[in-house]
Amino acid sequence: GASSRLTPLELDANLQVSELMYRNLLEGKKVQIDLDAGMDSWYRELFGEDWMKKNSFQRRELERQAKESGENTPMWVEAASDSADLASEVLQLTRTGGECLRTDAVDREAVVELMESLLVKLRIAPYARCGAGEKQHGLRAMVGVMWHFYDDVEVISLCADCLRLAMTGNQQNCDSLLAIWTPVFPNERHHGQVEKGWSFLRIALDAFTFQAGGDLFPRATGTGCSEGRSDEAALKLAQCILQARHSPLLDAQLRLLKEPPGTQSCAHRTELKEMLPAVLRVTGQLAGRLKGSEVLSDLLQLLELAK
């Protein structure tokens, strides 16, 4: 829980201490360690009372966040565990320590088992939604599932339901989902790197377009699942995308698509701008087949922000 986490000030203090200890060791100086003194006494002696007051405030904030999210409750722990396991199935670490979407085959059976387990928890427990969003593991993983299984009706439907529920009543998950960047190899994301965003919208709309009968944006082939496409799966993906409307980042990203991407823009933003005409066309065609669908009407209205 919060008691096991370090505040930003404590993290910085630990880095300073590590640097000092290594310097002393390199210089052959003896490192003095008082095992009887508590950490607070040590912090007070080294950084002073003003630092202690600021750190106390940060500790209270961590405790408040932990209580609000149900951190370390059974549902939180189980959902966080499922999410971390799912991330390990669809993401990979590169030789340089970065993270990207897995390039080799993904174990479909393992993905389905983890998502079915996660879905049960997300349906009944708000704390499970917080656990799924812990360190964005579950959010990145589900974006990865959409990437790998765009042509698998069962998996993509399961993923859309899980991701929609993870956002329901959870503003932090909603905002985090729109902010994360889950790149395709050879691009990679390193721990602590500033997020570039765009991955959810680009990957979810691509999967939606395929399920609704359109063409996938050019890339490597998918899973080759015989189930193929389904209007029902497309509707689930549309509902998932619409759930993200609760984040102001979705509105902002769609409006930014009106502008030409800059030279430093990530690939997902550039691709999304190229995809948009096809997405709008396929959404209109699906709305024609499923007359009276409020979901598709709302999605079309949302996508109009990018025109």
Short mmCIF file of N, CA, C and O in Angstrom, two decimals, residues 58-149:
data_model
loop_
_atom_site.label_atom_id
_atom_site.label_comp_id
_atom_site.label_asym_id
_atom_site.label_seq_id
_atom_site.Cartn_x
_atom_site.Cartn_y
_atom_site.Cartn_z
N GLN A 58 3.15 14.75 1.24
CA GLN A 58 3.16 13.79 0.14
C GLN A 58 2.77 12.39 0.61
O GLN A 58 2.09 11.65 -0.11
N ARG A 59 3.18 12.02 1.82
CA ARG A 59 2.79 10.71 2.37
C ARG A 59 1.28 10.63 2.56
O ARG A 59 0.67 9.60 2.26
N ARG A 60 0.71 11.70 3.09
CA ARG A 60 -0.76 11.71 3.29
C ARG A 60 -1.48 11.59 1.96
O ARG A 60 -2.53 10.93 1.87
N GLU A 61 -0.95 12.22 0.92
CA GLU A 61 -1.57 12.14 -0.39
C GLU A 61 -1.49 10.72 -0.94
O GLU A 61 -2.45 10.21 -1.53
N LEU A 62 -0.36 10.05 -0.75
CA LEU A 62 -0.24 8.65 -1.18
C LEU A 62 -1.24 7.76 -0.45
O LEU A 62 -1.85 6.88 -1.04
N GLU A 63 -1.40 8.00 0.84
CA GLU A 63 -2.35 7.22 1.63
C GLU A 63 -3.78 7.46 1.17
O GLU A 63 -4.59 6.53 1.09
N ARG A 64 -4.09 8.72 0.83
CA ARG A 64 -5.43 9.03 0.33
C ARG A 64 -5.69 8.32 -1.00
O ARG A 64 -6.76 7.73 -1.21
N GLN A 65 -4.71 8.35 -1.90
CA GLN A 65 -4.87 7.69 -3.19
C GLN A 65 -5.03 6.19 -3.03
O GLN A 65 -5.85 5.56 -3.72
N ALA A 66 -4.26 5.61 -2.12
CA ALA A 66 -4.34 4.16 -1.90
C ALA A 66 -5.71 3.77 -1.36
O ALA A 66 -6.30 2.76 -1.77
N LYS A 67 -6.24 4.56 -0.43
CA LYS A 67 -7.55 4.27 0.15
C LYS A 67 -8.64 4.41 -0.90
O LYS A 67 -9.56 3.59 -0.99
N GLU A 68 -8.54 5.44 -1.73
CA GLU A 68 -9.55 5.70 -2.75
C GLU A 68 -9.59 4.60 -3.80
O GLU A 68 -10.65 4.23 -4.30
N SER A 69 -8.41 4.07 -4.15
CA SER A 69 -8.35 3.04 -5.20
C SER A 69 -8.52 1.62 -4.67
O SER A 69 -8.60 0.67 -5.45
N GLY A 70 -8.58 1.48 -3.33
CA GLY A 70 -8.70 0.14 -2.76
C GLY A 70 -7.43 -0.66 -2.91
O GLY A 70 -7.45 -1.89 -2.97
N GLU A 71 -6.31 0.04 -2.94
CA GLU A 71 -5.02 -0.62 -3.15
C GLU A 71 -4.79 -1.73 -2.12
O GLU A 71 -5.01 -1.55 -0.93
N ASN A 72 -4.36 -2.87 -2.63
CA ASN A 72 -4.05 -4.07 -1.83
C ASN A 72 -5.29 -4.80 -1.32
O ASN A 72 -5.16 -5.76 -0.56
N THR A 73 -6.49 -4.37 -1.72
CA THR A 73 -7.67 -5.20 -1.45
C THR A 73 -7.63 -6.39 -2.40
O THR A 73 -6.94 -6.35 -3.43
N PRO A 74 -8.34 -7.49 -2.10
CA PRO A 74 -8.25 -8.68 -2.97
C PRO A 74 -8.55 -8.41 -4.44
O PRO A 74 -7.81 -8.88 -5.31
N MET A 75 -9.62 -7.66 -4.73
CA MET A 75 -9.98 -7.40 -6.13
C MET A 75 -8.92 -6.56 -6.82
O MET A 75 -8.60 -6.77 -8.00
N TRP A 76 -8.37 -5.58 -6.11
CA TRP A 76 -7.31 -4.73 -6.67
C TRP A 76 -6.09 -5.57 -7.01
O TRP A 76 -5.53 -5.47 -8.11
N VAL A 77 -5.69 -6.41 -6.07
CA VAL A 77 -4.49 -7.23 -6.26
C VAL A 77 -4.67 -8.21 -7.42
O VAL A 77 -3.79 -8.36 -8.28
N GLU A 78 -5.83 -8.87 -7.47
CA GLU A 78 -6.06 -9.87 -8.52
C GLU A 78 -6.13 -9.22 -9.90
O GLU A 78 -5.60 -9.77 -10.87
N ALA A 79 -6.79 -8.07 -9.99
CA ALA A 79 -6.89 -7.38 -11.28
C ALA A 79 -5.52 -6.86 -11.72
O ALA A 79 -5.17 -6.93 -12.90
N ALA A 80 -4.74 -6.35 -10.78
CA ALA A 80 -3.40 -5.88 -11.10
C ALA A 80 -2.52 -7.04 -11.57
O ALA A 80 -1.72 -6.90 -12.50
N SER A 81 -2.68 -8.20 -10.93
CA SER A 81 -1.91 -9.38 -11.32
C SER A 81 -2.29 -9.86 -12.71
O SER A 81 -1.42 -10.15 -13.55
N ASP A 82 -3.60 -9.96 -12.97
CA ASP A 82 -4.06 -10.36 -14.31
C ASP A 82 -3.53 -9.41 -15.38
O ASP A 82 -3.12 -9.82 -16.46
N SER A 83 -3.56 -8.11 -15.06
CA SER A 83 -3.13 -7.10 -16.02
C SER A 83 -1.65 -7.21 -16.33
O SER A 83 -1.23 -7.10 -17.49
N ALA A 84 -0.84 -7.41 -15.29
CA ALA A 84 0.60 -7.56 -15.50
C ALA A 84 0.91 -8.81 -16.32
O ALA A 84 1.77 -8.78 -17.21
N ASP A 85 0.18 -9.90 -16.04
CA ASP A 85 0.38 -11.14 -16.81
C ASP A 85 -0.03 -10.94 -18.27
O ASP A 85 0.63 -11.45 -19.19
N LEU A 86 -1.13 -10.23 -18.48
CA LEU A 86 -1.60 -9.98 -19.84
C LEU A 86 -0.58 -9.13 -20.61
O LEU A 86 -0.31 -9.38 -21.78
N ALA A 87 -0.02 -8.13 -19.93
CA ALA A 87 0.99 -7.29 -20.57
C ALA A 87 2.19 -8.12 -21.01
O ALA A 87 2.76 -7.90 -22.09
N SER A 88 2.57 -9.10 -20.20
CA SER A 88 3.73 -9.93 -20.56
C SER A 88 3.44 -10.80 -21.77
O SER A 88 4.36 -11.27 -22.45
N GLU A 89 2.15 -11.05 -22.06
CA GLU A 89 1.79 -11.87 -23.21
C GLU A 89 1.82 -11.08 -24.53
O GLU A 89 2.18 -11.64 -25.58
N VAL A 90 1.45 -9.80 -24.49
CA VAL A 90 1.29 -9.06 -25.75
C VAL A 90 2.35 -7.99 -25.97
O VAL A 90 2.44 -7.43 -27.06
N LEU A 91 3.16 -7.71 -24.94
CA LEU A 91 4.24 -6.73 -25.07
C LEU A 91 5.58 -7.46 -24.89
O LEU A 91 5.63 -8.56 -24.37
N GLN A 92 6.64 -6.81 -25.29
CA GLN A 92 7.96 -7.41 -25.13
C GLN A 92 8.99 -6.34 -24.79
O GLN A 92 8.80 -5.16 -25.08
N LEU A 93 10.06 -6.78 -24.15
CA LEU A 93 11.20 -5.91 -23.87
C LEU A 93 12.24 -6.09 -24.96
O LEU A 93 12.51 -7.22 -25.40
N THR A 94 12.82 -4.99 -25.40
CA THR A 94 13.85 -5.05 -26.43
C THR A 94 15.22 -5.24 -25.80
O THR A 94 15.37 -5.20 -24.58
N ARG A 95 16.23 -5.40 -26.62
CA ARG A 95 17.59 -5.60 -26.12
C ARG A 95 18.10 -4.38 -25.35
O ARG A 95 18.98 -4.51 -24.50
N THR A 96 17.57 -3.22 -25.68
CA THR A 96 18.02 -2.00 -25.00
C THR A 96 17.18 -1.67 -23.78
O THR A 96 17.34 -0.62 -23.18
N GLY A 97 16.26 -2.58 -23.43
CA GLY A 97 15.44 -2.37 -22.24
C GLY A 97 14.16 -1.62 -22.48
O GLY A 97 13.42 -1.32 -21.54
N GLY A 98 13.86 -1.30 -23.74
CA GLY A 98 12.61 -0.62 -24.06
C GLY A 98 11.46 -1.60 -24.18
O GLY A 98 11.65 -2.82 -24.14
N GLU A 99 10.25 -1.06 -24.34
CA GLU A 99 9.05 -1.89 -24.45
C GLU A 99 8.34 -1.56 -25.74
O GLU A 99 8.26 -0.41 -26.16
N CYS A 100 7.78 -2.60 -26.39
CA CYS A 100 7.00 -2.40 -27.60
C CYS A 100 6.02 -3.56 -27.75
O CYS A 100 6.04 -4.50 -26.97
N LEU A 101 5.18 -3.48 -28.75
CA LEU A 101 4.25 -4.57 -29.03
C LEU A 101 5.04 -5.81 -29.46
O LEU A 101 6.03 -5.71 -30.20
N ARG A 102 4.60 -6.97 -28.98
CA ARG A 102 5.32 -8.22 -29.26
C ARG A 102 5.38 -8.47 -30.76
O ARG A 102 4.39 -8.28 -31.49
N THR A 103 6.54 -8.92 -31.22
CA THR A 103 6.71 -9.17 -32.66
C THR A 103 6.52 -10.64 -33.02
O THR A 103 6.27 -10.96 -34.18
N ASP A 104 6.62 -11.54 -32.03
CA ASP A 104 6.42 -12.96 -32.34
C ASP A 104 4.99 -13.37 -31.96
O ASP A 104 4.18 -12.54 -31.57
N ALA A 105 4.70 -14.65 -32.09
CA ALA A 105 3.34 -15.14 -31.87
C ALA A 105 2.88 -14.93 -30.43
O ALA A 105 3.67 -15.02 -29.49
N VAL A 106 1.60 -14.62 -30.28
CA VAL A 106 0.99 -14.42 -28.97
C VAL A 106 0.12 -15.63 -28.64
O VAL A 106 -0.59 -16.16 -29.50
N ASP A 107 0.18 -16.07 -27.39
CA ASP A 107 -0.58 -17.24 -26.94
C ASP A 107 -2.05 -16.84 -26.75
O ASP A 107 -2.43 -16.24 -25.76
N ARG A 108 -2.88 -17.19 -27.74
CA ARG A 108 -4.29 -16.81 -27.71
C ARG A 108 -5.01 -17.38 -26.50
O ARG A 108 -5.81 -16.69 -25.84
N GLU A 109 -4.74 -18.64 -26.19
CA GLU A 109 -5.42 -19.29 -25.06
C GLU A 109 -5.13 -18.57 -23.75
O GLU A 109 -6.04 -18.35 -22.93
N ALA A 110 -3.87 -18.17 -23.56
CA ALA A 110 -3.50 -17.46 -22.34
C ALA A 110 -4.18 -16.10 -22.28
O ALA A 110 -4.65 -15.67 -21.22
N VAL A 111 -4.25 -15.40 -23.41
CA VAL A 111 -4.89 -14.09 -23.47
C VAL A 111 -6.37 -14.19 -23.12
O VAL A 111 -6.90 -13.40 -22.32
N VAL A 112 -7.06 -15.17 -23.70
CA VAL A 112 -8.49 -15.34 -23.43
C VAL A 112 -8.72 -15.66 -21.95
O VAL A 112 -9.62 -15.09 -21.31
N GLU A 113 -7.92 -16.53 -21.40
CA GLU A 113 -8.07 -16.92 -19.99
C GLU A 113 -7.89 -15.71 -19.06
O GLU A 113 -8.68 -15.51 -18.13
N LEU A 114 -6.87 -14.91 -19.33
CA LEU A 114 -6.61 -13.74 -18.48
C LEU A 114 -7.70 -12.70 -18.62
O LEU A 114 -8.13 -12.09 -17.63
N MET A 115 -8.19 -12.49 -19.84
CA MET A 115 -9.21 -11.46 -20.04
C MET A 115 -10.56 -11.90 -19.49
O MET A 115 -11.32 -11.07 -18.98
N GLU A 116 -10.87 -13.17 -19.58
CA GLU A 116 -12.12 -13.65 -18.98
C GLU A 116 -12.08 -13.50 -17.46
O GLU A 116 -13.08 -13.13 -16.84
N SER A 117 -10.92 -13.77 -16.87
CA SER A 117 -10.75 -13.59 -15.43
C SER A 117 -10.88 -12.12 -15.06
O SER A 117 -11.54 -11.76 -14.08
N LEU A 118 -10.27 -11.25 -15.86
CA LEU A 118 -10.31 -9.81 -15.59
C LEU A 118 -11.71 -9.25 -15.78
O LEU A 118 -12.16 -8.40 -14.99
N LEU A 119 -12.43 -9.73 -16.78
CA LEU A 119 -13.77 -9.22 -17.07
C LEU A 119 -14.72 -9.41 -15.89
O LEU A 119 -15.49 -8.50 -15.54
N VAL A 120 -14.66 -10.57 -15.26
CA VAL A 120 -15.52 -10.84 -14.11
C VAL A 120 -15.28 -9.81 -13.00
O VAL A 120 -16.22 -9.27 -12.41
N LYS A 121 -14.03 -9.52 -12.73
CA LYS A 121 -13.68 -8.58 -11.67
C LYS A 121 -14.09 -7.14 -12.03
O LYS A 121 -14.60 -6.39 -11.20
N LEU A 122 -13.83 -6.75 -13.28
CA LEU A 122 -14.16 -5.39 -13.71
C LEU A 122 -15.65 -5.12 -13.67
O LEU A 122 -16.08 -3.99 -13.42
N ARG A 123 -16.46 -6.16 -13.88
CA ARG A 123 -17.92 -5.99 -13.87
C ARG A 123 -18.46 -5.70 -12.48
O ARG A 123 -19.43 -4.96 -12.32
N ILE A 124 -17.82 -6.26 -11.45
CA ILE A 124 -18.44 -6.19 -10.12
C ILE A 124 -17.69 -5.31 -9.13
O ILE A 124 -18.25 -4.96 -8.09
N ALA A 125 -16.45 -4.92 -9.45
CA ALA A 125 -15.65 -4.24 -8.42
C ALA A 125 -14.93 -3.00 -8.96
O ALA A 125 -14.01 -3.13 -9.78
N PRO A 126 -15.31 -1.82 -8.50
CA PRO A 126 -14.58 -0.60 -8.87
C PRO A 126 -13.11 -0.67 -8.50
O PRO A 126 -12.26 -0.13 -9.21
N TYR A 127 -12.78 -1.35 -7.39
CA TYR A 127 -11.37 -1.47 -7.01
C TYR A 127 -10.58 -2.28 -8.03
O TYR A 127 -9.39 -2.06 -8.23
N ALA A 128 -11.25 -3.23 -8.70
CA ALA A 128 -10.58 -4.00 -9.74
C ALA A 128 -10.19 -3.10 -10.91
O ALA A 128 -9.14 -3.29 -11.54
N ARG A 129 -11.02 -2.10 -11.19
CA ARG A 129 -10.71 -1.16 -12.27
C ARG A 129 -9.47 -0.35 -11.92
O ARG A 129 -8.64 -0.05 -12.79
N CYS A 130 -9.33 0.00 -10.65
CA CYS A 130 -8.12 0.69 -10.20
C CYS A 130 -6.90 -0.21 -10.32
O CYS A 130 -5.83 0.22 -10.74
N GLY A 131 -7.07 -1.48 -9.97
CA GLY A 131 -5.96 -2.43 -10.08
C GLY A 131 -5.53 -2.64 -11.52
O GLY A 131 -4.34 -2.75 -11.82
N ALA A 132 -6.51 -2.66 -12.43
CA ALA A 132 -6.18 -2.84 -13.85
C ALA A 132 -5.42 -1.64 -14.40
O ALA A 132 -4.64 -1.78 -15.35
N GLY A 133 -5.64 -0.49 -13.79
CA GLY A 133 -4.94 0.71 -14.25
C GLY A 133 -3.62 0.95 -13.56
O GLY A 133 -2.90 1.89 -13.90
N GLU A 134 -3.26 0.11 -12.58
CA GLU A 134 -2.01 0.29 -11.83
C GLU A 134 -0.81 0.28 -12.79
O GLU A 134 -0.59 -0.65 -13.54
N LYS A 135 -0.06 1.37 -12.78
CA LYS A 135 1.12 1.56 -13.64
C LYS A 135 0.76 1.40 -15.13
O LYS A 135 1.65 1.13 -15.95
N GLN A 136 -0.51 1.53 -15.44
CA GLN A 136 -1.03 1.41 -16.81
C GLN A 136 -0.81 0.03 -17.44
O GLN A 136 -0.95 -0.15 -18.65
N HIS A 137 -0.47 -0.98 -16.61
CA HIS A 137 -0.21 -2.32 -17.17
C HIS A 137 -1.41 -2.84 -17.96
O HIS A 137 -1.27 -3.30 -19.10
N GLY A 138 -2.59 -2.81 -17.32
CA GLY A 138 -3.76 -3.36 -17.98
C GLY A 138 -4.17 -2.57 -19.20
O GLY A 138 -4.61 -3.14 -20.21
N LEU A 139 -4.02 -1.25 -19.14
CA LEU A 139 -4.41 -0.40 -20.27
C LEU A 139 -3.51 -0.66 -21.47
O LEU A 139 -3.99 -0.82 -22.60
N ARG A 140 -2.20 -0.70 -21.24
CA ARG A 140 -1.26 -1.00 -22.33
C ARG A 140 -1.52 -2.40 -22.90
O ARG A 140 -1.47 -2.62 -24.11
N ALA A 141 -1.77 -3.34 -21.99
CA ALA A 141 -1.99 -4.72 -22.42
C ALA A 141 -3.21 -4.84 -23.32
O ALA A 141 -3.17 -5.52 -24.35
N MET A 142 -4.29 -4.16 -22.95
CA MET A 142 -5.52 -4.28 -23.75
C MET A 142 -5.39 -3.57 -25.09
O MET A 142 -5.96 -4.01 -26.09
N VAL A 143 -4.63 -2.49 -25.13
CA VAL A 143 -4.32 -1.88 -26.43
C VAL A 143 -3.50 -2.86 -27.27
O VAL A 143 -3.73 -3.01 -28.48
N GLY A 144 -2.58 -3.58 -26.63
CA GLY A 144 -1.81 -4.60 -27.32
C GLY A 144 -2.67 -5.74 -27.85
O GLY A 144 -2.46 -6.24 -28.96
N VAL A 145 -3.66 -6.14 -27.06
CA VAL A 145 -4.58 -7.20 -27.50
C VAL A 145 -5.34 -6.75 -28.76
O VAL A 145 -5.51 -7.51 -29.71
N MET A 146 -5.79 -5.48 -28.76
CA MET A 146 -6.49 -4.96 -29.94
C MET A 146 -5.59 -5.01 -31.18
O MET A 146 -6.06 -5.28 -32.28
N TRP A 147 -4.33 -4.72 -30.97
CA TRP A 147 -3.38 -4.73 -32.10
C TRP A 147 -3.20 -6.14 -32.65
O TRP A 147 -3.25 -6.36 -33.87
N HIS A 148 -3.01 -7.10 -31.79
CA HIS A 148 -2.71 -8.47 -32.22
C HIS A 148 -3.95 -9.21 -32.72
O HIS A 148 -3.84 -10.06 -33.61
N PHE A 149 -5.12 -8.94 -32.13
CA PHE A 149 -6.30 -9.76 -32.40
C PHE A 149 -7.45 -8.98 -33.05
O PHE A 149 -8.61 -9.24 -32.79
#
